[in-house]
Structures are given as structure tokens and as C-alpha cells.
CSV table of C-alpha atoms in Angstrom, one decimal:
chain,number,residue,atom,x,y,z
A,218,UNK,CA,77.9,96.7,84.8
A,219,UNK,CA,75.5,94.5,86.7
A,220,UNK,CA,76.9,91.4,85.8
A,221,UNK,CA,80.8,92.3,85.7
A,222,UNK,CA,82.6,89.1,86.5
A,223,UNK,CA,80.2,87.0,84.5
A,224,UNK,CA,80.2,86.4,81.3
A,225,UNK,CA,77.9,88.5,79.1
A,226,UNK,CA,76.0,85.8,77.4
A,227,UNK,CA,75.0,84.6,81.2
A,228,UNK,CA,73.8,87.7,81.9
A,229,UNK,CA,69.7,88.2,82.5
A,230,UNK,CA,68.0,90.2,79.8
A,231,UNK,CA,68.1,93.6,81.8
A,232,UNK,CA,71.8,93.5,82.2
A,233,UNK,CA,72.7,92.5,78.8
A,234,UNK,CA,70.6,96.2,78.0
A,235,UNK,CA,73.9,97.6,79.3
A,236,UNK,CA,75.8,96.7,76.1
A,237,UNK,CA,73.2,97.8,73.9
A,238,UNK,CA,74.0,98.5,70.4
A,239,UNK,CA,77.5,97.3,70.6
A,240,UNK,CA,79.6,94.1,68.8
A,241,UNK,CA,79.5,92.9,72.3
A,242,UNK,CA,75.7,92.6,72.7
A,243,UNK,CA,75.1,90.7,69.6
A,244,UNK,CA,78.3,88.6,70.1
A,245,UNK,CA,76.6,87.4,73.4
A,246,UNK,CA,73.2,87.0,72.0
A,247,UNK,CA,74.7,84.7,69.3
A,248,UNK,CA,76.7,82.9,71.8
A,249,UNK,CA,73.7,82.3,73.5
A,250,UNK,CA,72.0,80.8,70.6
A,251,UNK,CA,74.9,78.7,69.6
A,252,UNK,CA,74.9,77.0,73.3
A,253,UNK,CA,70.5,76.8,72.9
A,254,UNK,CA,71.1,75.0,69.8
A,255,UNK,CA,73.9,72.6,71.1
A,256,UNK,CA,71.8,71.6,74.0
A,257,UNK,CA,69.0,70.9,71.9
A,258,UNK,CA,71.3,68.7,69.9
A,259,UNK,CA,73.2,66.9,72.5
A,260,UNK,CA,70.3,66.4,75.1
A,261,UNK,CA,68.2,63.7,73.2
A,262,UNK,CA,71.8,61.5,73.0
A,263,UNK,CA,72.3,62.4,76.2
A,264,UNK,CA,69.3,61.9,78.2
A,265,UNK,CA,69.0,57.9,78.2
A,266,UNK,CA,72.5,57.7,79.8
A,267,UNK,CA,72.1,60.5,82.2
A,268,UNK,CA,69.1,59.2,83.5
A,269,UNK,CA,70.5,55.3,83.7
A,270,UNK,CA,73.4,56.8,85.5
A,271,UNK,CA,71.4,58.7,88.2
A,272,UNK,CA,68.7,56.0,88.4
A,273,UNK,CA,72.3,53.1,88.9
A,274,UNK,CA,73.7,56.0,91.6
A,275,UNK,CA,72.6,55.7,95.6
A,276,UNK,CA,69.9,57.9,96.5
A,277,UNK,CA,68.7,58.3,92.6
A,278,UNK,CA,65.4,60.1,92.0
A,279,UNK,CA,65.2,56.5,89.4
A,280,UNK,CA,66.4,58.6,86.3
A,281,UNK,CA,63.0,60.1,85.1
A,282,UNK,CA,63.3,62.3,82.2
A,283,UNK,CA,61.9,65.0,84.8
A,284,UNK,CA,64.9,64.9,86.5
A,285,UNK,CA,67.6,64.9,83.4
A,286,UNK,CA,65.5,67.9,82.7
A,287,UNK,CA,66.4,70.0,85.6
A,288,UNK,CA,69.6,68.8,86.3
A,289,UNK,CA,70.8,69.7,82.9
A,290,UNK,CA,68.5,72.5,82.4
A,291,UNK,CA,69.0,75.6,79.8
A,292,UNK,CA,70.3,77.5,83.3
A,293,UNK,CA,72.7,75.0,84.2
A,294,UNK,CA,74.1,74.5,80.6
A,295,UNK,CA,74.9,78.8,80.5
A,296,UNK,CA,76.5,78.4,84.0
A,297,UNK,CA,78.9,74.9,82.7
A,298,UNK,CA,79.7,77.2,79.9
A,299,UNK,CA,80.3,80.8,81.9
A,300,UNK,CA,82.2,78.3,84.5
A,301,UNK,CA,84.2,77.0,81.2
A,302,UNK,CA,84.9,80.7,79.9
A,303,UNK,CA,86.6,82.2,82.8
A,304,UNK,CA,88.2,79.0,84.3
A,305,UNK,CA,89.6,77.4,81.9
A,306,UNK,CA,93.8,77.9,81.2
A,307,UNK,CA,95.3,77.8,78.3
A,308,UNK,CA,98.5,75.4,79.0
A,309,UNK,CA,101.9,77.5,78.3
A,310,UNK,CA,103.8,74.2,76.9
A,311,UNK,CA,102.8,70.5,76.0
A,312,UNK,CA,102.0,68.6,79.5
A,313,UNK,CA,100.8,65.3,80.5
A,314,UNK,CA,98.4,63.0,79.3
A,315,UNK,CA,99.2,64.0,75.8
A,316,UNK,CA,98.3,67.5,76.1
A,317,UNK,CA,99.6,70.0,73.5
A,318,UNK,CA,100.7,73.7,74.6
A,319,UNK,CA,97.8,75.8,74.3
A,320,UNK,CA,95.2,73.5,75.3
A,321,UNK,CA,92.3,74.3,77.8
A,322,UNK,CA,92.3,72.6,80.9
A,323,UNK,CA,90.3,73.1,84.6
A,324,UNK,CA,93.3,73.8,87.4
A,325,UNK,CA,91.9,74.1,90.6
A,326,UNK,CA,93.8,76.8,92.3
A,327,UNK,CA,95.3,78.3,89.8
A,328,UNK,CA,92.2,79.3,87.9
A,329,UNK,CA,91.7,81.7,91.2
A,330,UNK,CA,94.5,84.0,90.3
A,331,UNK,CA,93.2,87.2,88.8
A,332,UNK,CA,94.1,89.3,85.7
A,333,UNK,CA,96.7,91.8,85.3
A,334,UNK,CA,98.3,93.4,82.3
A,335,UNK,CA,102.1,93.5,83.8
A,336,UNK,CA,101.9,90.3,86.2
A,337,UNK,CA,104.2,89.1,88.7
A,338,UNK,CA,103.2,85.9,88.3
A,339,UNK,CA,103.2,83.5,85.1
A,340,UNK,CA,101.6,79.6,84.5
A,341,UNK,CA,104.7,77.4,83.4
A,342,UNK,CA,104.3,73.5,82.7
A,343,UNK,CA,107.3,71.4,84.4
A,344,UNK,CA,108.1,68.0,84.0
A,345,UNK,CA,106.9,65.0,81.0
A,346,UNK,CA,104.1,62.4,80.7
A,347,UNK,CA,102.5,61.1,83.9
A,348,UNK,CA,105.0,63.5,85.9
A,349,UNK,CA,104.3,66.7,84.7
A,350,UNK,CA,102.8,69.2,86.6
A,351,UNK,CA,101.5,73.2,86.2
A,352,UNK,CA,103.1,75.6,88.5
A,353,UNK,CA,103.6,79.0,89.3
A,354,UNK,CA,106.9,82.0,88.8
A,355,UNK,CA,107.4,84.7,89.6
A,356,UNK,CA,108.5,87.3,87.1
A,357,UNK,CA,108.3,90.3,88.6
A,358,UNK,CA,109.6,90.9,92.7
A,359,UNK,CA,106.4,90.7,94.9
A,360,UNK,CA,105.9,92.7,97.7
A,361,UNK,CA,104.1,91.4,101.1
A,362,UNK,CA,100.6,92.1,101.0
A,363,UNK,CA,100.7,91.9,97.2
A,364,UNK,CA,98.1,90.2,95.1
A,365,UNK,CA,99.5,87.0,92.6
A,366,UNK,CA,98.5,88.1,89.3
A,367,UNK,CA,98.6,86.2,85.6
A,368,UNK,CA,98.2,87.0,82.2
A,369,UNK,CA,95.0,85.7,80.5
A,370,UNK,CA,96.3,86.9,77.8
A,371,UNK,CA,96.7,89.9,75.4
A,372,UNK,CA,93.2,90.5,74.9
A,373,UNK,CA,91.2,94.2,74.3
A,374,UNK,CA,88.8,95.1,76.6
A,375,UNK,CA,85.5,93.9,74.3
A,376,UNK,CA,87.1,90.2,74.6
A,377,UNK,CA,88.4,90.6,78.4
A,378,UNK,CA,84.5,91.5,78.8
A,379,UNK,CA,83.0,88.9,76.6
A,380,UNK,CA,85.2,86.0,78.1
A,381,UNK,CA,86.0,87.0,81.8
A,382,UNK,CA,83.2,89.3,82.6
A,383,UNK,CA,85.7,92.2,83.2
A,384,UNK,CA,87.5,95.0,81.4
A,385,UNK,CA,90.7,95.4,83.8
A,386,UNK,CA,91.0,98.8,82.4
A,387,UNK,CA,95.0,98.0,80.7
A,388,UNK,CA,93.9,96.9,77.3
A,389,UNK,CA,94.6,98.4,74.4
A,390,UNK,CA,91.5,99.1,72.9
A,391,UNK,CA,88.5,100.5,74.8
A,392,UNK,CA,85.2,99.0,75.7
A,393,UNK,CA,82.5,101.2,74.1
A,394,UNK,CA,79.2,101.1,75.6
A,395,UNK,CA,76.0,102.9,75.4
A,396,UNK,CA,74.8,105.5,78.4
A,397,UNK,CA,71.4,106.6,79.2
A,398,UNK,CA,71.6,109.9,79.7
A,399,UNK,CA,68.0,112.3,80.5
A,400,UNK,CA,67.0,113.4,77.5
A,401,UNK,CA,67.4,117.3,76.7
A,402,UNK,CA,64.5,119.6,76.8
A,403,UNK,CA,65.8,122.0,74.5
A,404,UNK,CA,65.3,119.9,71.8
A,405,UNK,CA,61.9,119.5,71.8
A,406,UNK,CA,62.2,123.1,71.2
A,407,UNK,CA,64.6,123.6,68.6
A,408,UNK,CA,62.8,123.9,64.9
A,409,UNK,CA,66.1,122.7,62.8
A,410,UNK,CA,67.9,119.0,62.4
A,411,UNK,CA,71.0,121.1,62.5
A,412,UNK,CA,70.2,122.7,65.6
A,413,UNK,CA,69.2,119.7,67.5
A,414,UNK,CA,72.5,117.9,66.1
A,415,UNK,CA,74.6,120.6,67.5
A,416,UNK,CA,72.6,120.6,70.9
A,417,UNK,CA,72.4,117.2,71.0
A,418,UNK,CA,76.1,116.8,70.6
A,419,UNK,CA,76.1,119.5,73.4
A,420,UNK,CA,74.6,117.1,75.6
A,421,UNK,CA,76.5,114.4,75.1
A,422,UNK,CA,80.1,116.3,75.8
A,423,UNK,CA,81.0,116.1,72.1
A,424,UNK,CA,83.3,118.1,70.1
A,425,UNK,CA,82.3,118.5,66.8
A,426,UNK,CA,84.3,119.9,64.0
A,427,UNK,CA,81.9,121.0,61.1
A,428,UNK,CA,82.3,122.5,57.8
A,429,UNK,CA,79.4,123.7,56.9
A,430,UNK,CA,78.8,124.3,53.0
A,431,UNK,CA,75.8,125.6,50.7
A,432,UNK,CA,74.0,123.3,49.3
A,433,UNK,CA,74.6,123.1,45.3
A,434,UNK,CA,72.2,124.8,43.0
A,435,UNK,CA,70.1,122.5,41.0
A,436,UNK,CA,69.9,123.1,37.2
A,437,UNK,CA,68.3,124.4,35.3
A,438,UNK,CA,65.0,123.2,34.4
A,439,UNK,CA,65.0,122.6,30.2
């Protein structure tokens, strides 16, 4: 996949071709369309206070629409949200600031830690109010040279794909995609559906397991 650690509904037009005619490809286009229509929402609200701010900051290009219109542009809206997707963490227990477990919050550092199925690492919350803090354990031993791994969670491999960009190749369930394989030249040859079926199943490396029966006889005309 062309755009593996990305993603999907950031990915160009050609790359998203790769998912064809799978859940995943219309889940992405929808996502995209749900993010179109939020900036269009947002954007008019926005725009007078984004362009004050950067016209009030040092060195402002004096807040023109113009510039609200490239600095928050369609592109840069799909990479806040692909940035949001596979950075945020999903805290493990209640934390400061009034955060409930299982809310979404940017960590710096810790958002660099890769998946793994079995990992030998795991995000813990420590501490209370203003004190506490998001660390690190180990739960597995960890050998020199070894890579710090987390859970992102038990996810199958169309949602590892669709959140993170990746299929790590554990999950459960198996990403499905579509191949483009040459076509067959024997089928432009073949006379009979059944026959193309059967070499077209040929082709593809299926087994097929088929009954075949007579058709019924019609009745009698009165």
C-alpha cells in the first residue's frame, strides 16, 4: 500500500484505488466527506478570529482572508485530522485536569511508540489533579536492542488500517483487498459462463466446490 502509515482517508485518489471495493474504501471516502463538510461549517466562524489573530501576531501577513485560506486549507484540515488519528492516546485511567479514563489526549513522546499485539510495554496514568502524569511499564522482560512497543488497542486489521495506516499483521480478522491481476486470455476464448467461471476461478488460485445440478423441466404448456 502506497500510503501505509497514513491514514486512508488522507490518501491521494490513486492510492485510495488500492482498497477498491472494500468497507474500507467507502469508510474513507465518507470520512473524507464528513471532515469536507465540517470545515465548511466551522470555517466562516472561524475565519474573522483567525485572521485578527494572525494580523495582532509579529510578522502577520495583516489577516487577509487569503491567508486564513491557505493556512487552514482542505490539505491542512486532512493532515490536523490524519495527525489526530494516529497520535492521539486513549488515557488508561482518569488523569489531570479533569480528564476521565479513556479520553484522547496528544503525548509527545509517547505517541512515538509503535504497535504490537503482545507488547512489552503499557501507558499507565500515575498520580491526581495537577500532579498526575502518563508513564510507561513494562510488562513483558525487554531484551537490549529491543523495540518499546504498546497496545493501540484490540482492533482487526480493517480498523488498524483505517485509523493508523497499518495492518501489523496480529489481528484477528484479515484485511481484504482487491488485486489487479493480468487478465486471462483463455477467456476470451471460452463460449460458456460456466467455463469462464471455472477458468476464471483458475486464475485467481480459487478452490471451488460445485454441485452442479439439471436445471428443472418447465411444465407443461396448457
Amino acid at each position: 500500500l502506497d500510503g501505509a502509515g497514513v491514514p486512508p482517508s488522507a490518501w491521494s485518489d490513486d492510492e485510495l484505488e488500492a482498497l477498491g471495493g472494500t468497507d474500507a474504501y467507502w469508510t474513507a471516502h465518507a470520512s473524507r466527506g464528513e471532515l469536507a463538510e465540517l470545515r465548511q461549517t466551522l470555517m466562516p466562524r472561524l475565519a474573522p478570529a483567525l485572521s485578527a489573530a494572525a494580523a495582532a501576531a509579529p510578522g502577520g501577513e495583516g489577516g487577509g482572508g487569503g491567508f486564513v485560506e491557505r493556512a487552514y486549507s482542505e490539505e491542512r484540515w486532512t493532515w490536523a485530522k490524519a495527525l489526530l488519528d494516529t497520535r492521539a492516546i486513549s488515557l488508561p485511567a482518569p488523569a489531570g485536569a479533569g480528564l476521565p479514563g479513556g479520553a484522547l489526549v496528544l503525548a509527545p513522546f509517547l505517541d512515538l511508540c509503535n504497535h504490537r499485539c503482545a507488547p512489552n510495554l503499557e501507558l499507565a496514568a500515575e498520580g491526581s489533579g495537577g500532579g498526575a502524569r502518563l508513564c510507561l511499564r513494562a510488562v513483558a522482560p525487554v531484551g537490549e536492542g529491543e523495540q518499546l512497543c504498546i497496545s493501540y488497542g484490540r482492533f482487526d486489521a480493517q480498523a488498524m488500517l483505517l485509523h493508523y495506516g497499518m495492518d501489523p499483521g496480529c489481528c484477528a480478522a484479515p484485511l481484504l483487498l482487491r488485486l489487479s491481476l493480468p487478465p486471462c486470455e483463455a477467456l476470451d476464448a471460452e463460449p460458456s459462463l460456466l467455463g469462464r467461471v471455472l477458468l476464471l476461478a483458475a486464475h485467481l488460485g480459487l478452490d471451488l466446490d460445485l454441485e452442479l445440478a439439471a436445471p428443472p423441466l418447465a411444465p407443461p404448456l396448457a
